[in-house]
C-alpha positions as a Python dict, from the first residue, in 0.01 Angstrom:
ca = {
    (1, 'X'): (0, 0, 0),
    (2, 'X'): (150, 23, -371),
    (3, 'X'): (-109, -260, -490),
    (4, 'X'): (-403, -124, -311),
    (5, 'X'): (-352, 255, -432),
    (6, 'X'): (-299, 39, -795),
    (7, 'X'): (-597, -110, -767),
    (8, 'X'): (-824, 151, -605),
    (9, 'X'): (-723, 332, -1008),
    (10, 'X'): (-793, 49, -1155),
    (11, 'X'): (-1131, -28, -1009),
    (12, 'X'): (-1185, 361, -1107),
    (13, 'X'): (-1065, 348, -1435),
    (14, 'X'): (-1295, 28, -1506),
    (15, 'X'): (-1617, 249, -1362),
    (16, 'X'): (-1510, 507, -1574),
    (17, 'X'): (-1455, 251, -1933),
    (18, 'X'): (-1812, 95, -1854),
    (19, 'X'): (-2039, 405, -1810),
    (20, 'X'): (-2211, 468, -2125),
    (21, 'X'): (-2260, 786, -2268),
    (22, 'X'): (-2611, 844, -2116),
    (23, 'X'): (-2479, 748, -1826),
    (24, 'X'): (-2166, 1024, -1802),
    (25, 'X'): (-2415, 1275, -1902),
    (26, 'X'): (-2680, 1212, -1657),
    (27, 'X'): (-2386, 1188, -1426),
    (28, 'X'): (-2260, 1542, -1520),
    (29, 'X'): (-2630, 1709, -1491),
    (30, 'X'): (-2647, 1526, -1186),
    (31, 'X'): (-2324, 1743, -1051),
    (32, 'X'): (-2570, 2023, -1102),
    (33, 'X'): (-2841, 1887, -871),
    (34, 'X'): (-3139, 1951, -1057),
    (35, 'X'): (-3374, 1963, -745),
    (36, 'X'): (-3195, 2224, -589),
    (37, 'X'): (-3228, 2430, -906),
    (38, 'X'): (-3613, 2383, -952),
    (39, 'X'): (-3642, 2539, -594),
    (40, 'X'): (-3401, 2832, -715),
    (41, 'X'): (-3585, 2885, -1007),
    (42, 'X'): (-3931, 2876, -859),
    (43, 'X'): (-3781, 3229, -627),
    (44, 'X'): (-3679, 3350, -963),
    (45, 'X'): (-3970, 3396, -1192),
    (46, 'X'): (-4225, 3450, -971),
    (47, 'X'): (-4029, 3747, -838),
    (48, 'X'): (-4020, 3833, -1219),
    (49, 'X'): (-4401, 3857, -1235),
    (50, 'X'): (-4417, 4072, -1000),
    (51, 'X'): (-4175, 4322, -1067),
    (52, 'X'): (-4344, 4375, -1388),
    (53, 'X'): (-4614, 4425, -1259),
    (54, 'X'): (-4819, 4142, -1471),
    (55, 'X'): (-4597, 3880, -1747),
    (56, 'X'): (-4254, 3997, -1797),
    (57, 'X'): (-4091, 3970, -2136),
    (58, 'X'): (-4043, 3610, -2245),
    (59, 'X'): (-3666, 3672, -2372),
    (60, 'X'): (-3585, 3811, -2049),
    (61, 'X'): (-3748, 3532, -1854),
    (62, 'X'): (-3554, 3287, -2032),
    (63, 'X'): (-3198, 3442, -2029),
    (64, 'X'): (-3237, 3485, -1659),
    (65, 'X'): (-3351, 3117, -1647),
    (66, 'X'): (-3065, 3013, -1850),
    (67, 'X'): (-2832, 3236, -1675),
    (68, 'X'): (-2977, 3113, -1339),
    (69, 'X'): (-2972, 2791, -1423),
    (70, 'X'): (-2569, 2748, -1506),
    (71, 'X'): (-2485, 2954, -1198),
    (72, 'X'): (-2682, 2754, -948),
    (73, 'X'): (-2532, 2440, -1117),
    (74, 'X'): (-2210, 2593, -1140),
    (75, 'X'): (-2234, 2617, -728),
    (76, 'X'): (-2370, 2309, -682),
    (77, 'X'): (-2069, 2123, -962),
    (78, 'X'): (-1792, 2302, -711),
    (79, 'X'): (-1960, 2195, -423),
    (80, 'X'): (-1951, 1787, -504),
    (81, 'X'): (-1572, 1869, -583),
    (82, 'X'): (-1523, 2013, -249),
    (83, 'X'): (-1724, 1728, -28),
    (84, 'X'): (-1648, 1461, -258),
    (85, 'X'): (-1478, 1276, 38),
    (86, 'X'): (-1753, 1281, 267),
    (87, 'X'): (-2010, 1226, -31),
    (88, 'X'): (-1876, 881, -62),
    (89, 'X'): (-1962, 790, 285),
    (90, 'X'): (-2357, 911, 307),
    (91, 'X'): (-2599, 713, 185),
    (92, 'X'): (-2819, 1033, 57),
    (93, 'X'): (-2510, 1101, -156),
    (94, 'X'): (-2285, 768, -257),
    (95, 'X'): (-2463, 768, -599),
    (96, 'X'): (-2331, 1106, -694),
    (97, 'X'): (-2124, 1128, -1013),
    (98, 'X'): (-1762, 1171, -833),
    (99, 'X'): (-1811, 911, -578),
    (100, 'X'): (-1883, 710, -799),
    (101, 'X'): (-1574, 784, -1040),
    (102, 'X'): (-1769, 850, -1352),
    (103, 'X'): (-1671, 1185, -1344),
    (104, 'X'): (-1303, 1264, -1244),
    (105, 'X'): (-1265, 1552, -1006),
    (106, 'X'): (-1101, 1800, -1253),
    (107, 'X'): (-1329, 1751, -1534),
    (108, 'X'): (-1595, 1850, -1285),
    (109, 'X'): (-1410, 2118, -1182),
    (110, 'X'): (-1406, 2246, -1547),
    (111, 'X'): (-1748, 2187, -1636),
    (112, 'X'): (-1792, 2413, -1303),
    (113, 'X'): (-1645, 2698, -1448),
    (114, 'X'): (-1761, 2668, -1788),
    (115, 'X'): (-2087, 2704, -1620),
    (116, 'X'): (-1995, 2988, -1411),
    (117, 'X'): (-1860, 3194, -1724),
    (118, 'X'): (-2122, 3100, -1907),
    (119, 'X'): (-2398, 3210, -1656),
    (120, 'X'): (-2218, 3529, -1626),
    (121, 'X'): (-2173, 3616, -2001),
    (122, 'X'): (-2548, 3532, -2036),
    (123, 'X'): (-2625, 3770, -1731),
    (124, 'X'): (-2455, 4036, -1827),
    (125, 'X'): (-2531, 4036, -2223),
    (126, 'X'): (-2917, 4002, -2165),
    (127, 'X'): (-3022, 4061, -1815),
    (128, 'X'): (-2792, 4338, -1630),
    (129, 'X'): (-2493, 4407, -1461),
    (130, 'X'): (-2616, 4400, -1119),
    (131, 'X'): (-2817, 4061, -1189),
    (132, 'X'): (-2522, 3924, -1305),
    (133, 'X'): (-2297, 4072, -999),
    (134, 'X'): (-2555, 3941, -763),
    (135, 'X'): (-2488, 3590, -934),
    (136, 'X'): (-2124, 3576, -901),
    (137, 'X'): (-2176, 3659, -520),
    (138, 'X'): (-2471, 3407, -452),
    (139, 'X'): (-2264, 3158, -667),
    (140, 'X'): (-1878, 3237, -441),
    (141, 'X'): (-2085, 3269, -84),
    (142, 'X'): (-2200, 2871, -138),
    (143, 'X'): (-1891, 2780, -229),
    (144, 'X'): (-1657, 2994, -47),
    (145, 'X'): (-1840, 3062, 260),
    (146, 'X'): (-2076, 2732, 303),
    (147, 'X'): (-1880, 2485, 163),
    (148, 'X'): (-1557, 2534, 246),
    (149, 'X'): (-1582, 2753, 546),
    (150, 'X'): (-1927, 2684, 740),
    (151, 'X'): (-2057, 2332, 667),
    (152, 'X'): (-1782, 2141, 866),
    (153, 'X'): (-1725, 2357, 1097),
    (154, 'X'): (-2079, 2442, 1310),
    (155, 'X'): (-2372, 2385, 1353),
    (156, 'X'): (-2486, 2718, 1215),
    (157, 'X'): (-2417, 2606, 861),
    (158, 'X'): (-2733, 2642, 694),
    (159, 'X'): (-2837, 2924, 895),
    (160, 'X'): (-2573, 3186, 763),
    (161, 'X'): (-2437, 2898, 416),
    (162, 'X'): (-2839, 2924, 334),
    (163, 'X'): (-2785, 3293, 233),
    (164, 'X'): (-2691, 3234, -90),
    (165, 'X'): (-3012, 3023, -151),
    (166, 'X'): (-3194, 3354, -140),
    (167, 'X'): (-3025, 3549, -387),
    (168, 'X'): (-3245, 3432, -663),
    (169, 'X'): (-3504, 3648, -515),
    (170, 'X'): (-3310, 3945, -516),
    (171, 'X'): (-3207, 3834, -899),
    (172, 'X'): (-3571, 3806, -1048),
    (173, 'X'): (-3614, 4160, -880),
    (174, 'X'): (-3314, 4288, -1088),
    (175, 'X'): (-3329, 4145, -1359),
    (176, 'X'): (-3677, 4310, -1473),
    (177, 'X'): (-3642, 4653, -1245),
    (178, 'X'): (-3236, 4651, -1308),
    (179, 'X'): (-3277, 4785, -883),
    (180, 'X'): (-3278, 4668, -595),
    (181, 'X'): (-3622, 4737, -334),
    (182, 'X'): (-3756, 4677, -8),
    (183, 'X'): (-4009, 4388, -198),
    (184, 'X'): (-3738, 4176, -283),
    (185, 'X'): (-3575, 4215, 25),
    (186, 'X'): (-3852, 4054, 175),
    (187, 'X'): (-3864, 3753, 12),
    (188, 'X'): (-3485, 3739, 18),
    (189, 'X'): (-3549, 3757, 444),
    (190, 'X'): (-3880, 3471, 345),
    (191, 'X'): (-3603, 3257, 187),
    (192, 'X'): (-3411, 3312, 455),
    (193, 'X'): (-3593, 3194, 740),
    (194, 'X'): (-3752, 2956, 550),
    (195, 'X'): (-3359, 2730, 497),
    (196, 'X'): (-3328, 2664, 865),
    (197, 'X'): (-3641, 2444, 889),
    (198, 'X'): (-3671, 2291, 532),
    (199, 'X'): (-3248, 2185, 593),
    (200, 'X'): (-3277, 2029, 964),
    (201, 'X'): (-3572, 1831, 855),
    (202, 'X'): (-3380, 1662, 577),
    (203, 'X'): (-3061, 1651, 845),
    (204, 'X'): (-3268, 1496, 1106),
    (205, 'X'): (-3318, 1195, 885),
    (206, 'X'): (-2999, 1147, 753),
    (207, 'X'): (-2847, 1218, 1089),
    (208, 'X'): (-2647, 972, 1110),
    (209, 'X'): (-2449, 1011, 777),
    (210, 'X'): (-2327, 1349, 884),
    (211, 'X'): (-2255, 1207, 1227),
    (212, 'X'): (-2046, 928, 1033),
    (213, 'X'): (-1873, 1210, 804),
    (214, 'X'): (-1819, 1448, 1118),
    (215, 'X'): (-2054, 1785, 969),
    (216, 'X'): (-2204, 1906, 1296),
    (217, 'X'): (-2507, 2009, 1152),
    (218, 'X'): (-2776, 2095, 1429),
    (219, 'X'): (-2968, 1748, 1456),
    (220, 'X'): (-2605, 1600, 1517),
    (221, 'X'): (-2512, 1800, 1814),
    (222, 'X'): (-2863, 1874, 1939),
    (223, 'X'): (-3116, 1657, 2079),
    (224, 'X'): (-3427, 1624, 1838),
    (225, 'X'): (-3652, 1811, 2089),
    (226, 'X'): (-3386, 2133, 2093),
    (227, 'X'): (-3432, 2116, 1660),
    (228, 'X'): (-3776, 2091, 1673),
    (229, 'X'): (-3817, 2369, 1903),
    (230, 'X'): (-3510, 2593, 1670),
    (231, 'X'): (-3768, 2470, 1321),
    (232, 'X'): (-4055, 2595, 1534),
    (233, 'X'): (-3878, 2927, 1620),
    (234, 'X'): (-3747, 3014, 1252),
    (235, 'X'): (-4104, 2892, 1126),
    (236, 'X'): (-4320, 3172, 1311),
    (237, 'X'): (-4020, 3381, 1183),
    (238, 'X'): (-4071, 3263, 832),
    (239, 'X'): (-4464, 3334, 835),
    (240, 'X'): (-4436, 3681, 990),
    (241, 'X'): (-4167, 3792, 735),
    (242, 'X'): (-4413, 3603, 463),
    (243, 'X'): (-4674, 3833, 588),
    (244, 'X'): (-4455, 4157, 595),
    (245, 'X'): (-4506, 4194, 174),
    (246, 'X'): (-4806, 4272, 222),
    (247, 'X'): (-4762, 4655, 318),
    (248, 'X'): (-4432, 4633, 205),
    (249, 'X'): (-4490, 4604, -176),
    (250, 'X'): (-4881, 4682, -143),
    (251, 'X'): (-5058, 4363, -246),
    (252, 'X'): (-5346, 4290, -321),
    (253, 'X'): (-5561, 4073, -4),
    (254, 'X'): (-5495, 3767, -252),
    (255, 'X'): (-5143, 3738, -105),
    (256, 'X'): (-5194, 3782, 228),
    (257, 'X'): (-5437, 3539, 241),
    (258, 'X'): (-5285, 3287, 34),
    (259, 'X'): (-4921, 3328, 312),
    (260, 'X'): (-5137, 3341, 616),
    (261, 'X'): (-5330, 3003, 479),
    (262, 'X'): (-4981, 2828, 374),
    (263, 'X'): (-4804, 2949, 703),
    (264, 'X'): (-5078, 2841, 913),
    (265, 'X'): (-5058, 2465, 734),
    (266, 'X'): (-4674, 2478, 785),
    (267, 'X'): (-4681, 2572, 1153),
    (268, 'X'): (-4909, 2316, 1252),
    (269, 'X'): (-4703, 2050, 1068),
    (270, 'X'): (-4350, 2212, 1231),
    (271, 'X'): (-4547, 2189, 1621),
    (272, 'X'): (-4688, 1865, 1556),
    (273, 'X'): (-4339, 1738, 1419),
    (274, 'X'): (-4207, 1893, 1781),
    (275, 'X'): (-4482, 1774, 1959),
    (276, 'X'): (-4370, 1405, 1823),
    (277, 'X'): (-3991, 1514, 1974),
    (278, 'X'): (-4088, 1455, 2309),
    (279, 'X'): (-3908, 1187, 2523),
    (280, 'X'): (-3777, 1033, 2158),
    (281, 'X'): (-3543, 996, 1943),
    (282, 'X'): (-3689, 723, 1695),
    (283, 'X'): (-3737, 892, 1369),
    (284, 'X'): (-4029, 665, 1276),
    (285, 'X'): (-4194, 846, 1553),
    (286, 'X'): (-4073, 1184, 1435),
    (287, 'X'): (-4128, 1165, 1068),
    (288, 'X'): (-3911, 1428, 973),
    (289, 'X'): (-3955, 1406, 599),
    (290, 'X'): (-4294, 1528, 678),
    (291, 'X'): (-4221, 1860, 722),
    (292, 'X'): (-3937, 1859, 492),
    (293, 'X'): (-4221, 1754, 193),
    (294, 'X'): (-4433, 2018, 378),
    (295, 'X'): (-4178, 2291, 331),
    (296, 'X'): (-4146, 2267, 10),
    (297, 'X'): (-4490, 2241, -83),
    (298, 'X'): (-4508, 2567, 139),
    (299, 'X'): (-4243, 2775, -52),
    (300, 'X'): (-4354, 2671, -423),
    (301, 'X'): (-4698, 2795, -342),
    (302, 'X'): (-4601, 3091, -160),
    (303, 'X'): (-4389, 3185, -434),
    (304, 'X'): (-4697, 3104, -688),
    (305, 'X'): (-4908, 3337, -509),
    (306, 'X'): (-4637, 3637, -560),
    (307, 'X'): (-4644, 3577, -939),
    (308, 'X'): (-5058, 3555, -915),
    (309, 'X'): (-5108, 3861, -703),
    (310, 'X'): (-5031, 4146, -966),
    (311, 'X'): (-5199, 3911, -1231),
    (312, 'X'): (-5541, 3982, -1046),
    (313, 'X'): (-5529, 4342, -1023),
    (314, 'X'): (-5462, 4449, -1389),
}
C-alpha cells in the first residue's frame, strides 16, 4: 500500500513538473468553467438593458461583468474542489484541472477565494451593496446548498441547487435600479424553470457517469419516459412564466412575441424528445443533446429580446 500511495504522488508530481505554463493557466480558467459563465452573463446584461430603460452606463456594465464574472468562477473553482473525486471518474469531466493533478486541491481552493473577495470588493466599490449581497448568496447556495448538500443526495438537485443559477437576473436588476422588482423576479422564476430541462437533457446523456459516481440525478433513478414527461412539465412552466413579463414589466408586443415564438420552438423540440421516450431507452433514439443545444439557443435569445425590447420604444 506504502509503494502504491508513493507512486500515485509521484505520477502526480510528474503531471504537475510537465504542464507548461499555458497549460496550468488554461487549467486554472478552466476551474472557472467558462461556459457556465457565458450563460450567467447573458441573464446579466440583458437584465441591465432593461432596467435602464435603453444602454446602461458602460462602467457599470463592466464592473458588474467583472464582478460577475469572479463570483460565478469563484462557485464553480469550489465546486471542482468539492466533486473532485467523482470528477475523476466521468468522462464529461476527467479532463478537468484537479483530476488531472495540474492543479493541487488547495491552490484551487485559494484561487477560489481570491475570486470570491475579489468579486465582492468589485461589487460593492462600483455596483451596490445589495448586488454584491445577492452575489455572496448566489455564490454560498451552489456551493453550500448544491454541492455539498443536494447533488448527491436526490434527485431534486438541480431543481432547488439550480436556484443560484438565477441570481444573475436578480443582480443585473440591482445593479442599475440598486432595488429589487416584480420584473426581475420574473426572469429569476424564467431561469428557474428553465434549469430543470436544460440539466436532465445533459444528465440523460451522460447517465451513466453519474450512475457510475452514485449522484441520483433524475435520468438515473427515473426511466427516460418519466424525464421526458418532468422536461415537458417544467417547459410549459418555463414558457408561461416567459410570457408573464409581459404585463408584469409592460413591454412592448416585441417581447411577447419574440417568448411566445422561442417557447413554441422549445416545446415542440421537449414533446418530440418525449415522444422519442417511448418503449426506449437507446439514447441514439432519444437524442438528448438536442434539446439540451435547443435550450440554450432558447434562453440566449430570450434573454436578447429583454435587452431589445426597451431599445425599440425610445
Amino acid at each position: 500500500m506504502t509503494y502504491v500511495g508513493h507512486s500515485a504522488s509521484a505520477a502526480r508530481q510528474s503531471t504537475a513538473e510537465r504542464a507548461s505554463v499555458k497549460d496550468v493557466v488554461a487549467a486554472y480558467v478552466g476551474l472557472t468553467k467558462p461556459r457556465v459563465i457565458e450563460l450567467l452573463l447573458l441573464t446579466t446584461v440583458p437584465v441591465m438593458f432593461y432596467a435602464a430603460r435603453g444602454v446602461p452606463d458602460l462602467g457599470l456594465v463592466v464592473a458588474t461583468v467583472v464582478g460577475g464574472t469572479f463570483s460565478a468562477g469563484s462557485a464553480s473553482v469550489f465546486n471542482c474542489v468539492y466533486d473532485r473525486d467523482i470528477d475523476e471518474q466521468m468522462r464529461r469531466t476527467r479532463r478537468r484541472a484537479l483530476p488531472r493533478h495540474i492543479v493541487s486541491p488547495g491552490a484551487a481552493l485559494v484561487f477560489g477565494f481570491v475570486l470570491a473577495v475579489l468579486s465582492t470588493a468589485i461589487l460593492l466599490l462600483w455596483v451596490n451593496p445589495l448586488s454584491a449581497l445577492l452575489s455572496v448568496a448566489a455564490n454560498a447556495f451552489y456551493v453550500f446548498v448544491y454541492t455539498m448538500l443536494l447533488k448527491r443526495r436526490t434527485t431534486q438537485n438541480i431543481v432547488w441547487g439550480g436556484l443560484a443559477g438565477c441570481f444573475p437576473a436578480l443582480i443585473g436588476w440591482t445593479a442599475v435600479t440598486g432595488s429589487l422588482s416584480w420584473t426581475p423576479v420574473v426572469l429569476f422564476l424564467v431561469v428557474f424553470f428553465w434549469t430543470p430541462p436544460h440539466t436532465w437533457a445533459l444528465a440523460l446523456r451522460y447517465r451513466e457517469d453519474y450512475a457510475n459516481v452514485d449522484v441520483p440525478m433524475l435520468p438515473v433513478v427515473r426511466p427516460a419516459r418519466d424525464v421526458g414527461r418532468q422536461i415537458v412539465l417544467y417547459s410549459w412552466v418555463m414558457v408561461a412564466t416567459s410570457l408573464a413579463l409581459w404585463p408584469v414589466a409592460d413591454t412592448s408586443l416585441f417581447y411577447p412575441v419574440a417568448a411566445a415564438v422561442l417557447g413554441a420552438v422549445f416545446l415542440v423540440e421537449a414533446h418530440r424528445m418525449w415522444g422519442r421516450t417511448k418503449d426506449t431507452e437507446s439514447l441514439a433514439v432519444i437524442q438528448p443533446m438536442r434539446l439540451f443545444h435547443t435550450s440554450n439557443l432558447y434562453l440566449s435569445l430570450l434573454f436578447v429580446a429583454v435587452a431589445v425590447d426597451p431599445l425599440l420604444t425610445r
